[in-house]
Structure formats: structure tokens, C-alpha cells
Tab-separated table of C-alpha atoms in Angstrom:
chain	number	residue	atom	x	y	z
A	1	MET	CA	-7.304	94.449	36.715
A	2	THR	CA	-8.986	90.803	35.948
A	3	THR	CA	-10.128	90.223	32.051
A	4	ALA	CA	-13.763	90.620	33.582
A	5	GLU	CA	-12.545	94.516	34.502
A	6	ALA	CA	-11.074	95.562	31.798
A	7	PRO	CA	-12.854	98.253	29.665
A	8	GLU	CA	-14.224	97.239	26.833
A	9	GLU	CA	-12.426	98.277	23.460
A	10	PRO	CA	-14.898	101.495	21.867
A	11	LEU	CA	-16.751	99.962	18.367
A	12	GLY	CA	-17.025	102.053	15.273
A	13	ILE	CA	-20.375	102.486	13.521
A	14	GLY	CA	-20.008	99.781	11.173
A	15	GLU	CA	-18.945	96.920	14.401
A	16	VAL	CA	-21.941	98.257	16.058
A	17	ALA	CA	-23.981	98.105	12.715
A	18	GLU	CA	-22.905	94.464	12.704
A	19	ARG	CA	-23.487	93.598	15.939
A	20	THR	CA	-26.841	95.199	16.265
A	21	GLY	CA	-28.465	94.650	12.862
A	22	LEU	CA	-29.218	97.992	12.585
A	23	SER	CA	-27.758	99.677	9.182
A	24	VAL	CA	-25.335	102.766	9.255
A	25	HIS	CA	-27.941	104.590	8.275
A	26	ALA	CA	-30.445	103.630	10.817
A	27	LEU	CA	-27.736	104.044	14.146
A	28	ARG	CA	-27.344	108.011	12.664
A	29	PHE	CA	-30.867	108.248	12.532
A	30	TYR	CA	-30.711	106.876	16.229
A	31	GLU	CA	-29.006	109.308	17.375
A	32	ARG	CA	-30.351	112.348	15.204
A	33	GLU	CA	-33.676	111.254	17.017
A	34	GLY	CA	-32.413	111.403	20.387
A	35	LEU	CA	-32.968	107.551	20.551
A	36	LEU	CA	-29.593	106.803	22.425
A	37	VAL	CA	-29.539	107.120	26.275
A	38	GLY	CA	-26.088	109.245	26.071
A	39	PRO	CA	-24.202	110.647	23.778
A	40	VAL	CA	-22.163	109.144	20.839
A	41	ARG	CA	-18.415	109.119	21.709
A	42	ARG	CA	-16.378	111.346	19.121
A	43	THR	CA	-12.428	110.650	17.834
A	44	THR	CA	-10.357	113.500	17.212
A	45	GLY	CA	-11.242	112.981	13.600
A	46	GLY	CA	-14.727	112.976	14.373
A	47	ARG	CA	-15.510	108.861	13.939
A	48	ARG	CA	-18.224	107.671	15.932
A	49	ARG	CA	-16.921	105.423	18.885
A	50	TYR	CA	-19.748	103.330	20.711
A	51	SER	CA	-19.899	101.662	24.350
A	52	GLY	CA	-21.140	98.281	24.783
A	53	PHE	CA	-23.408	99.958	27.027
A	54	ASP	CA	-24.548	101.643	24.096
A	55	VAL	CA	-24.999	98.496	22.018
A	56	ASP	CA	-26.503	96.952	24.659
A	57	TRP	CA	-29.128	99.974	24.363
A	58	LEU	CA	-29.465	99.412	20.823
A	59	LEU	CA	-30.225	96.020	21.073
A	60	ILE	CA	-33.003	96.766	23.557
A	61	CYS	CA	-34.481	99.527	20.826
A	62	VAL	CA	-34.055	96.950	18.287
A	63	LYS	CA	-36.617	94.941	19.974
A	64	LEU	CA	-38.904	97.518	21.069
A	65	ARG	CA	-38.935	98.900	17.298
A	66	GLU	CA	-39.689	95.163	15.731
A	67	SER	CA	-42.468	94.341	18.165
A	68	GLY	CA	-44.327	97.562	16.918
A	69	MET	CA	-43.207	100.127	19.766
A	70	PRO	CA	-43.961	103.858	18.100
A	71	LEU	CA	-41.295	105.633	17.521
A	72	ALA	CA	-42.623	108.656	20.186
A	73	ASP	CA	-42.623	105.957	22.838
A	74	LEU	CA	-39.318	104.811	22.239
A	75	LYS	CA	-37.933	108.607	22.153
A	76	ARG	CA	-39.908	108.830	25.298
A	77	PHE	CA	-38.428	105.790	27.211
A	78	ALA	CA	-34.886	106.966	26.168
A	79	ASP	CA	-35.690	110.170	27.574
A	80	LEU	CA	-36.733	108.863	30.866
A	81	VAL	CA	-33.503	106.621	31.079
A	82	ARG	CA	-31.711	109.576	30.348
A	83	GLN	CA	-33.096	111.552	33.278
A	84	GLY	CA	-31.576	108.422	35.533
A	85	PRO	CA	-33.447	107.551	38.785
A	86	GLY	CA	-36.625	108.405	40.269
A	87	ASN	CA	-38.880	108.097	37.152
A	88	GLU	CA	-38.882	104.504	36.889
A	89	ALA	CA	-43.126	103.932	37.359
A	90	GLU	CA	-43.372	105.988	34.522
A	91	ARG	CA	-40.918	103.597	32.377
A	92	LEU	CA	-42.992	101.200	33.861
A	93	GLN	CA	-46.213	101.988	33.033
A	94	LEU	CA	-44.954	102.809	29.209
A	95	LEU	CA	-43.396	99.099	29.274
A	96	ASP	CA	-46.474	97.621	30.158
A	97	ALA	CA	-48.364	98.997	27.834
A	98	HIS	CA	-46.454	98.270	24.926
A	99	ARG	CA	-46.207	94.262	26.877
A	100	GLN	CA	-50.104	94.734	26.626
A	101	ARG	CA	-50.464	95.887	22.797
A	102	VAL	CA	-47.913	92.995	21.827
A	103	ASP	CA	-49.815	90.153	23.719
A	104	THR	CA	-52.833	91.771	22.207
A	105	GLN	CA	-51.124	91.311	18.804
A	106	ILE	CA	-49.605	88.263	19.554
A	107	GLU	CA	-53.705	86.885	20.385
A	108	ALA	CA	-54.597	88.255	17.043
A	109	LEU	CA	-52.096	85.907	15.257
A	110	GLU	CA	-52.366	82.886	16.814
A	111	GLU	CA	-56.321	83.061	15.825
A	112	CYS	CA	-54.850	83.973	11.986
A	113	ARG	CA	-52.347	81.220	12.248
A	114	SER	CA	-55.900	78.874	13.565
A	115	VAL	CA	-57.380	79.169	10.632
A	116	ILE	CA	-54.775	79.099	8.109
A	117	ALA	CA	-53.825	75.459	9.898
A	118	TRP	CA	-57.840	74.439	9.621
A	119	LYS	CA	-57.600	75.530	5.682
A	120	VAL	CA	-54.316	73.983	5.053
A	121	GLY	CA	-55.964	70.843	6.972
A	122	VAL	CA	-58.799	70.887	4.517
A	123	TYR	CA	-56.745	71.251	1.329
A	124	ALA	CA	-54.478	68.353	2.506
A	125	GLU	CA	-57.379	66.177	3.019
A	126	HIS	CA	-59.063	66.799	-0.191
A	127	LEU	CA	-55.534	66.052	-2.241
A	128	ALA	CA	-54.985	63.415	-0.205
A	129	ARG	CA	-58.210	61.530	-1.090
A	130	GLY	CA	-57.497	62.943	-4.627
A	131	GLU	CA	-60.592	65.440	-4.345
A	132	ALA	CA	-59.092	68.474	-4.422
A	133	GLY	CA	-60.857	69.998	-7.825
A	134	GLY	CA	-63.647	72.548	-7.241
A	135	LEU	CA	-62.352	73.467	-3.816
A	136	TRP	CA	-62.513	77.130	-3.854
A	137	ASP	CA	-63.451	77.543	-8.055
A	138	PRO	CA	-65.041	80.763	-8.714
A	139	THR	CA	-65.736	79.316	-12.002
A	140	ALA	CA	-68.364	76.825	-10.415
């Protein structure tokens, strides 16, 4: 067996927390809420042991949550993946709806950034000319 084919060593919860950026508490929450695709294996002593697949899945979950995917949608997505082949169209629909929400948020943020950049320019110009006094002065 080559190194590329060697099975990956299972990881403890602390190692997974470090790799994913999730806290140990969050990892336990994800497990309780059914957000993982498979059951987390346990040692005979009851310690959680995660696979590389678990870590990859959690990294996807982190990005979906960071981008604002509602917990209910993430649960639904995990459930669909757990069900296996045959529901790819529903998975696509769920992900595409989320992508559309993210695109809308990005457009709104770009508009905000444009207003902020304009305002920064106004202040920078006035300060450079030494004429900043009175800008948005409520006492004037």
C-alpha cells in the first residue's frame, strides 16, 4: 500500500476543533443537532474519533454557516447527504437558493462599500485641503 492509500488516523475532538475552527462545544452541538453525515465513532472509553471525511464535511458546514445558511437548511442538507444517492436535485436546489441569498448579500455590501468609499474620499479631500471643520457638524 502506498502512502496515498494509507488510512488516515482518526482524530480526537480537540484536533478537529483546531482543524475546523469550531470549538469543542460547537462540535458536540453539531453532533447533537444531526449536522454530521455519519455517526461519530467512539473509542471503548467513549472518546470521539473523527475521520478525514468528517473534517471535510465540517469545513463545508463552517463555510455554509459563515455565509449565513440557516441551521434548518444545513440540517436538511446533511439529511439529504445521509440519505445517499437519488436526491441530488434537491441538494442542488437547496444550495442554489443559498447561493442566491449570498449573491444578494454581496450586492448589498458592495453598495455599502461604495457609499463608505465615497464618504472616505470626501473626508480625505477636506482634510488634505485643511477644510475639515464643519463636516457633519450638528452644532453649526
